[in-house]
XYZ file of C-alpha atoms in Angstrom:
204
model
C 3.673 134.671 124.521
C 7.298 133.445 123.240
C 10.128 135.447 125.358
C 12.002 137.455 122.649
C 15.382 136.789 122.469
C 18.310 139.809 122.347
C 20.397 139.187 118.819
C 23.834 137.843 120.043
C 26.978 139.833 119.073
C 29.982 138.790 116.716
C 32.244 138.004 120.569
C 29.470 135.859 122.248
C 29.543 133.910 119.379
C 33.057 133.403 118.590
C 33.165 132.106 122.222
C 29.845 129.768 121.185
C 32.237 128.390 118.553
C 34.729 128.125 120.633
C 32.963 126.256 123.175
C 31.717 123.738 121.209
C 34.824 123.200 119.474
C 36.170 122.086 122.692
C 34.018 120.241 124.159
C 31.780 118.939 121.877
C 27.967 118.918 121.397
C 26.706 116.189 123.694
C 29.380 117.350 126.374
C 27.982 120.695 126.519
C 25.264 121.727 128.828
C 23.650 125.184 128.771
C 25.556 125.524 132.552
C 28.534 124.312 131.020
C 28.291 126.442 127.545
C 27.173 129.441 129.889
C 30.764 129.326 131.991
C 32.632 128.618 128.787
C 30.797 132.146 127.513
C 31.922 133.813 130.461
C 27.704 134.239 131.317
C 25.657 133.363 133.922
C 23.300 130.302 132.550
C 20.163 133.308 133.335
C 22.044 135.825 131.217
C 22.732 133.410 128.355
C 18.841 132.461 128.237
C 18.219 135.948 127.106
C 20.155 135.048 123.909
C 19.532 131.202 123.491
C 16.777 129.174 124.348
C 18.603 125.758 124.531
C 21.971 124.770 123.606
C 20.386 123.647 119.901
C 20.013 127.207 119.411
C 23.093 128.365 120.138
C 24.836 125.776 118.314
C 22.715 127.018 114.746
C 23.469 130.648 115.711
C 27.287 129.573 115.836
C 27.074 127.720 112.628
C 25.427 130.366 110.874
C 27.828 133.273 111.940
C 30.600 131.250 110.815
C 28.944 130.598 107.161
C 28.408 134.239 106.996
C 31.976 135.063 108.769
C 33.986 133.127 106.251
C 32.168 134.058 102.931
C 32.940 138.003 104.082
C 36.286 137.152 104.659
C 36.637 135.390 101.665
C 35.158 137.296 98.702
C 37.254 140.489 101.174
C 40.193 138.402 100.646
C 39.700 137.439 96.871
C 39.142 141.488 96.130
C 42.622 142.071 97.829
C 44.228 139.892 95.601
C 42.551 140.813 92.322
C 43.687 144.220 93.431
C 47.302 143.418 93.860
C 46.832 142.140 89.776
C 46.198 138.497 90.783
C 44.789 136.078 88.125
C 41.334 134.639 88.431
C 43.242 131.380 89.387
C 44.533 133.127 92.669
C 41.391 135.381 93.348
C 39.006 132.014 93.414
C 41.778 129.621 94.951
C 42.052 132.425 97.661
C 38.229 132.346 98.419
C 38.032 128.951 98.282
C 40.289 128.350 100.493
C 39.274 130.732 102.969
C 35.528 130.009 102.509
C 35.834 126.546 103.203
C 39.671 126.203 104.813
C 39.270 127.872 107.678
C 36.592 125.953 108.803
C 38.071 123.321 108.322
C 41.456 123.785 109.507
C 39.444 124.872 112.890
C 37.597 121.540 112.971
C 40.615 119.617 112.623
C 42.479 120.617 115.858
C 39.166 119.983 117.806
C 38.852 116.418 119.406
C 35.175 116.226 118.653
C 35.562 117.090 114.516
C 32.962 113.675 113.637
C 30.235 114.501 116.053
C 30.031 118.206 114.980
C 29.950 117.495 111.567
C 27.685 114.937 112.213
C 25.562 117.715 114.425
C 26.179 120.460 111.937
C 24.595 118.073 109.152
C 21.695 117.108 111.825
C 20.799 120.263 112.890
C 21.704 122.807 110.508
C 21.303 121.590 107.131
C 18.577 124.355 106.425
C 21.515 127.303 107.491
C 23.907 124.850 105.057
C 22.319 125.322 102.330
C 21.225 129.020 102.506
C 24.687 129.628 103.025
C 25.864 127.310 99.393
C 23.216 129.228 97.623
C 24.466 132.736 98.729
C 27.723 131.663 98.246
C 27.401 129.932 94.885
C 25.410 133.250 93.718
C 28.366 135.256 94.414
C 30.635 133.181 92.787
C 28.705 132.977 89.420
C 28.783 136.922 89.286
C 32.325 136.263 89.809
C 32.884 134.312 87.222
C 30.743 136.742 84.779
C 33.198 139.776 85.800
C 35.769 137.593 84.907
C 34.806 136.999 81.357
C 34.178 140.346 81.008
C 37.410 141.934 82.133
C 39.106 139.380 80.194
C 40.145 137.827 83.452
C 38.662 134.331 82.138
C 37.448 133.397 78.885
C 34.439 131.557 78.923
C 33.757 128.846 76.030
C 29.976 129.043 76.597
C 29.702 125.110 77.318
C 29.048 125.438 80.730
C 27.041 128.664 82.339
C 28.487 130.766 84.947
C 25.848 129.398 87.162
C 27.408 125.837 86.386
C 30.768 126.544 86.756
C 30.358 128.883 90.400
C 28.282 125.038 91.581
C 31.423 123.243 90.602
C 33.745 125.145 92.513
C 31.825 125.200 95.583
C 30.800 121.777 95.552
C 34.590 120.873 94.982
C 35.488 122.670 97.852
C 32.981 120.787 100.083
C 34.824 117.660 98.089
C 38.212 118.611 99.260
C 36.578 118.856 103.101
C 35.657 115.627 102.677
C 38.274 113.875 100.729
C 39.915 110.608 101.513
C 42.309 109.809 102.446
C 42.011 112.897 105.094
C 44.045 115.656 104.109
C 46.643 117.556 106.324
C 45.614 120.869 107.379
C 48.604 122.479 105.950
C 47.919 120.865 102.579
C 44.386 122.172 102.092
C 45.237 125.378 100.222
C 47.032 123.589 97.711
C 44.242 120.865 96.922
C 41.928 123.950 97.025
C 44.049 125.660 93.927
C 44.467 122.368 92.435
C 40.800 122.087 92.350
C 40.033 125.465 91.093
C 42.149 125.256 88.215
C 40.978 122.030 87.020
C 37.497 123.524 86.880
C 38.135 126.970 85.291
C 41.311 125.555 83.062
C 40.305 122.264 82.368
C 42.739 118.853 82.600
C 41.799 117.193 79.411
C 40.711 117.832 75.616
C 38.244 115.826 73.990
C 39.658 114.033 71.181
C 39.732 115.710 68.017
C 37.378 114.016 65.701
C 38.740 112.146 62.382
């Protein structure tokens, strides 16, 4: 019979983050992610089976960490009478900024990308679609309170994929951009997809 494991706590694994942000993946035993932990590699086996394990629970906490903190962050502003420009620019940014900003003062940023796309594209997408879903109600409350106007050409469903998928864009844009110039290429994003940056010709 399969040992059960214990369900590991927010702390344990910020510090799993944390871990494999600086070391890496394929520097990173179970000993070695065990001292980082501040565990005992017998303790940590109640949590994680193997380090592959542990490095899925850490990418999935930080999915669900960040889209909290985001749509929390993006109800603050609308609060404080922000425009739906701000409110989505906000989560955006937060959503997939913060991740990213993180990833960029690590010395191992390629291999756990490449590792996060290896090993957790399953948690990856999960994540998009819970994201996108909450999004596209978003983006319905907005037409409603008048926030945006929708012109019925594209769904809300349509519009919530854009944004996220141009926030993945920005994450991988190149050039590489600066990790203090993210927020602003996250705005300009969102408000070419909810505003627009071009008419179509008017027809003679």
């Amino acid at each position: 019979m399969a040992k059960k494991m214990i369900t590991p706590g927010h702390d344990l694994l910020l510090r799993v983050n944390q871990a494999f942000l600086d070391h890496g993946y394929a520097g990173l035993s179970m000993v070695g992610l065990a001292r980082e932990c501040g565990f005992t590699q017998r303790a940590l086996y109640y949590y994680f089976s193997n380090k592959e394990e542990a490095f899925r629970a850490g990418v999935a906490h930080r999915n669900e960490v960040a889209i909290a903190q985001a749509l929390e962050a993006g109800k603050k502003i609308r609060e404080s009478g922000g425009s739906a420009l701000d409110i989505m620019a906000t989560i955006i940014d937060l959503r997939y900024g913060e991740t990213r900003r993180m990833l960029t003062f690590s010395p191992h940023t390629v291999e756990l990308n490449a590792e996060a796309f290896r090993r957790c594209r399953d948690l990856m997408i999960e994540s998009a679609i819970a994201f996108q879903a909450e999004l596209e109600k978003l983006i319905i409350d907005f037409h409603y309170s008048k926030l945006l106007i929708l012109t019925g050409r594209f769904t809300a469903a349509q519009i919530a994929q854009a944004l996220a998928d141009g926030g993945r864009a920005v994450n991988q844009a190149l050039p590489p951009i600066a990790a203090n110039d993210f927020s602003a290429r996250y705005r300009q994003t969102c408000e070419m997809i909810l505003y627009g940056c071009a008419a179509t010709p008017t027809q003679i």
